[in-house]
Amino acid sequence: ETGVTQSPTHLIKTRGQQVTLRCSSQSGHNTVSWYQQALGQGPQFIFQYYREEENGRGNFPPRFSGLQFPNYSSELNVNALELDDSALYLCASSWGEGVGYEQYFGPGTRLTVT
Amino acid sequence: GIQVEQSPPDLILQEGANSTLRCNFSDSVNNLQWFHQNPWGQLINLFYIPSGTKQNGRLSATTVATERYSLLYISSSQTTDSGVYFCAVEQGTSGTYKYIFGTGTRLKVLA
């Protein structure tokens, strides 16, 4: 059984640029959620994708967008990067939407915006 | 919105000691998970426990959903238990799900 994988591991971008982060869900899982974790804080929920549609969203602006593909992998896109976007971005997968399904996390992508 | 608070925020133990971590939440939730975040940032699943009691080796957890709290017990602590412990709760229905992490408990176990 393959766990949740994310790429790249680390990334450095300049303010104003755009970035795409990728996540492959654990085998057998069809739901992907994305989180942002700033240094010293807990993860903040960005959004969840189920059956290729957004299934829930946290308090993040529209410049944070995502996709889920038919193989259940997912992308997180962030436009017009700001310095405060520097964080660890975590992806989690689960079998089924929401209620009753345990989430499993990938190792994260550490994004630095300069 | 829902508030998820964990206590204590920081904890230092001698190896072999026992501890109890608490997670309080301000509204009803669909489910609750406990995680251990290691120094490299990886979140490791400890328990999926929307209600009741579970045990896994030296760790156990209890959630009393009606009273809106969960407890994580660590017995005979080891240096490898060091890290940050988070509880996370889920609210909402299809199309409106939200997941909220607690404030975390930073644990350091001394040899």
Coordinates of C-alpha atoms in Angstrom, one line a residue:
Chain A
E1 CA 0.0 0.0 0.0
T2 CA 1.4 3.4 -1.1
G3 CA 1.1 6.3 1.3
V4 CA 0.4 9.9 0.6
T5 CA 3.2 11.5 -1.4
Q6 CA 3.9 15.2 -2.2
S7 CA 6.1 17.1 -4.5
P8 CA 8.3 19.0 -4.5
T9 CA 9.8 18.7 -1.0
H10 CA 11.1 22.2 -0.9
L11 CA 10.4 25.3 -3.0
I12 CA 11.6 28.9 -3.1
K13 CA 9.6 31.5 -4.9
T14 CA 9.5 35.2 -5.3
R15 CA 6.6 37.4 -4.2
G16 CA 4.1 37.8 -6.9
Q17 CA 4.9 34.5 -8.6
Q18 CA 2.6 31.5 -8.9
V19 CA 3.2 28.0 -7.6
T20 CA 1.8 24.5 -8.1
L21 CA 2.1 21.8 -5.4
R22 CA 1.2 18.2 -6.1
C23 CA -0.2 15.4 -4.0
S24 CA -0.8 11.7 -4.7
S25 CA -3.4 10.1 -2.5
Q26 CA -2.9 6.9 -0.6
S27 CA -4.0 3.9 -2.7
G28 CA -7.7 3.3 -2.4
H29 CA -8.4 6.9 -1.2
N30 CA -10.7 9.2 -3.2
T31 CA -10.7 12.4 -1.1
V32 CA -7.9 14.9 -0.8
S33 CA -7.6 17.8 1.6
W34 CA -4.9 20.6 1.7
Y35 CA -3.6 22.4 4.8
Q36 CA -1.2 25.3 5.4
Q37 CA 1.0 25.2 8.5
A38 CA 2.9 28.4 9.4
L39 CA 5.9 28.0 11.6
G40 CA 4.9 27.3 15.2
Q41 CA 1.2 27.0 14.5
G42 CA -1.3 24.2 13.8
P43 CA -2.3 23.2 10.3
Q44 CA -5.1 25.4 8.7
F45 CA -7.6 23.8 6.4
I46 CA -7.5 25.2 2.9
F47 CA -10.0 22.9 1.0
Q48 CA -11.1 19.4 0.3
Y49 CA -11.7 17.7 -3.1
Y50 CA -14.0 14.7 -3.5
R51 CA -14.9 13.3 -6.9
E52 CA -13.0 16.1 -8.6
E53 CA -15.1 18.8 -7.0
E54 CA -14.4 21.2 -4.1
N55 CA -16.2 19.7 -1.1
G56 CA -15.4 22.2 1.6
R57 CA -13.2 25.3 2.1
G58 CA -11.5 27.2 4.9
N59 CA -10.9 30.9 5.2
F60 CA -8.5 31.3 2.3
P61 CA -8.7 33.8 -0.6
P62 CA -9.6 32.7 -4.1
R63 CA -5.9 32.9 -5.2
F64 CA -5.7 29.5 -3.5
S65 CA -7.2 27.1 -5.9
G66 CA -7.1 23.4 -6.5
L67 CA -7.8 20.5 -8.8
Q68 CA -8.4 16.8 -8.4
F69 CA -7.8 14.4 -11.2
P70 CA -9.6 11.2 -12.2
N71 CA -6.9 9.1 -10.5
Y72 CA -7.6 11.2 -7.3
S73 CA -4.3 13.0 -7.3
S74 CA -4.5 16.7 -6.6
E75 CA -2.8 20.0 -7.2
L76 CA -2.8 23.2 -5.0
N77 CA -2.2 26.4 -7.0
V78 CA -1.4 29.7 -5.3
N79 CA -1.3 32.9 -7.4
A80 CA 0.3 36.2 -6.6
L81 CA 2.4 34.8 -3.8
E82 CA 2.8 36.9 -0.7
L83 CA 5.5 36.6 2.0
D84 CA 2.9 35.3 4.5
D85 CA 2.4 32.3 2.2
S86 CA 5.7 30.9 3.4
A87 CA 4.7 27.7 5.2
L88 CA 4.6 23.9 5.2
Y89 CA 1.8 22.7 2.9
L90 CA 0.3 19.4 3.8
C91 CA -1.9 17.1 1.9
A92 CA -4.2 14.5 3.4
S93 CA -6.2 11.7 1.8
S94 CA -9.1 9.6 3.0
W95 CA -11.6 7.1 1.7
G96 CA -14.9 8.9 1.3
E97 CA -16.0 12.4 2.0
G98 CA -16.1 13.9 5.5
V99 CA -17.9 12.0 8.2
G100 CA -16.4 8.8 9.4
Y101 CA -13.2 8.7 7.4
E102 CA -9.7 8.9 8.9
Q103 CA -7.3 11.3 7.2
Y104 CA -3.7 10.3 6.4
F105 CA -1.1 13.0 5.8
G106 CA 1.8 13.3 3.4
P107 CA 5.3 14.6 4.3
G108 CA 4.5 18.2 3.1
T109 CA 6.1 20.8 0.8
R110 CA 8.0 23.6 2.5
L111 CA 7.4 26.8 0.5
T112 CA 9.5 29.9 1.1
V113 CA 8.5 33.2 -0.5
T114 CA 11.2 35.9 -0.7
Chain B
G1 CA -16.6 29.3 14.4
I2 CA -15.6 26.3 16.5
Q3 CA -12.7 26.7 18.9
V4 CA -10.4 23.8 19.6
E5 CA -8.1 24.3 22.5
Q6 CA -5.4 22.0 23.8
S7 CA -3.7 21.9 27.2
P8 CA -1.1 22.2 28.4
P9 CA 0.6 24.1 25.6
D10 CA 4.0 22.8 26.7
L11 CA 5.1 19.8 28.7
I12 CA 8.5 18.5 29.9
L13 CA 8.7 15.0 31.2
Q14 CA 11.4 12.7 32.5
E15 CA 11.6 9.4 30.5
G16 CA 9.2 6.9 32.1
A17 CA 6.7 9.4 33.3
N18 CA 3.0 9.4 32.4
S19 CA 1.0 12.3 31.0
T20 CA -2.5 13.4 30.0
L21 CA -3.1 15.8 27.1
R22 CA -6.5 17.5 26.8
C23 CA -8.5 18.8 23.8
N24 CA -11.6 20.9 24.3
F25 CA -13.9 21.9 21.5
S26 CA -16.7 24.4 21.6
D27 CA -19.3 22.8 19.3
S28 CA -20.5 19.4 18.2
V29 CA -18.2 17.6 15.7
N30 CA -18.5 14.7 13.2
N31 CA -15.2 13.2 14.2
L32 CA -11.9 13.7 16.0
Q33 CA -8.4 12.6 15.4
W34 CA -5.1 12.8 17.4
F35 CA -1.8 13.3 15.6
H36 CA 1.9 13.4 16.6
Q37 CA 4.0 15.8 14.5
N38 CA 7.6 14.8 14.4
P39 CA 10.5 17.2 14.1
W40 CA 10.5 16.8 10.3
G41 CA 6.9 17.9 10.1
Q42 CA 5.3 14.6 9.4
L43 CA 1.8 14.1 11.0
I44 CA 1.5 10.6 12.3
N45 CA -2.0 9.2 13.0
L46 CA -2.5 8.2 16.6
F47 CA -6.2 7.7 17.0
Y48 CA -9.4 8.3 15.0
I49 CA -11.8 8.6 18.0
P50 CA -15.1 10.5 17.6
S51 CA -16.3 8.9 20.8
G52 CA -15.4 6.2 23.3
T53 CA -12.0 4.9 24.3
K54 CA -9.2 3.3 22.3
Q55 CA -5.7 1.9 23.2
N56 CA -2.6 1.3 21.2
G57 CA 0.4 0.2 23.2
R58 CA 1.5 2.9 25.6
L59 CA -1.1 5.4 24.2
S60 CA -4.8 5.5 24.8
A61 CA -7.5 8.1 24.1
T62 CA -10.9 8.9 25.3
T63 CA -13.5 11.2 23.7
V64 CA -16.6 12.3 25.5
A65 CA -18.5 14.0 22.7
T66 CA -21.4 15.1 24.8
E67 CA -19.1 17.1 27.0
R68 CA -16.9 18.2 24.1
Y69 CA -13.5 17.0 25.1
S70 CA -10.9 14.3 24.3
L71 CA -8.0 13.1 26.3
L72 CA -4.7 11.5 25.1
Y73 CA -2.8 9.4 27.7
I74 CA 0.9 8.6 27.3
S75 CA 2.3 6.1 29.7
S76 CA 6.0 5.3 30.3
S77 CA 7.1 8.1 28.0
Q78 CA 10.1 7.7 25.8
T79 CA 12.4 10.3 24.2
T80 CA 10.9 9.4 20.8
D81 CA 7.5 10.6 22.1
S82 CA 8.9 14.2 21.9
G83 CA 7.2 16.5 19.4
V84 CA 3.9 18.3 19.0
Y85 CA 0.5 16.6 19.6
F86 CA -2.5 17.9 17.8
C87 CA -6.2 17.0 18.0
A88 CA -8.3 17.8 14.9
V89 CA -12.0 17.9 14.6
E90 CA -14.3 17.9 11.6
Q91 CA -17.6 19.8 11.1
G92 CA -20.1 20.2 8.3
T93 CA -21.9 18.2 5.7
S94 CA -21.2 17.3 2.0
G95 CA -19.9 20.4 0.3
T96 CA -19.2 22.4 3.5
Y97 CA -16.7 20.3 5.4
K98 CA -14.2 22.0 7.6
Y99 CA -11.3 20.6 9.5
I100 CA -10.0 22.4 12.5
F101 CA -6.8 21.6 14.3
G102 CA -6.2 22.4 17.9
T103 CA -3.5 24.7 19.3
G104 CA -1.2 21.8 20.0
T105 CA 0.8 20.5 23.0
R106 CA 4.6 20.6 22.6
L107 CA 6.1 17.6 24.5
K108 CA 9.7 17.2 25.4
V109 CA 10.8 13.9 27.0
L110 CA 14.2 14.0 28.7
A111 CA 16.5 11.0 29.0

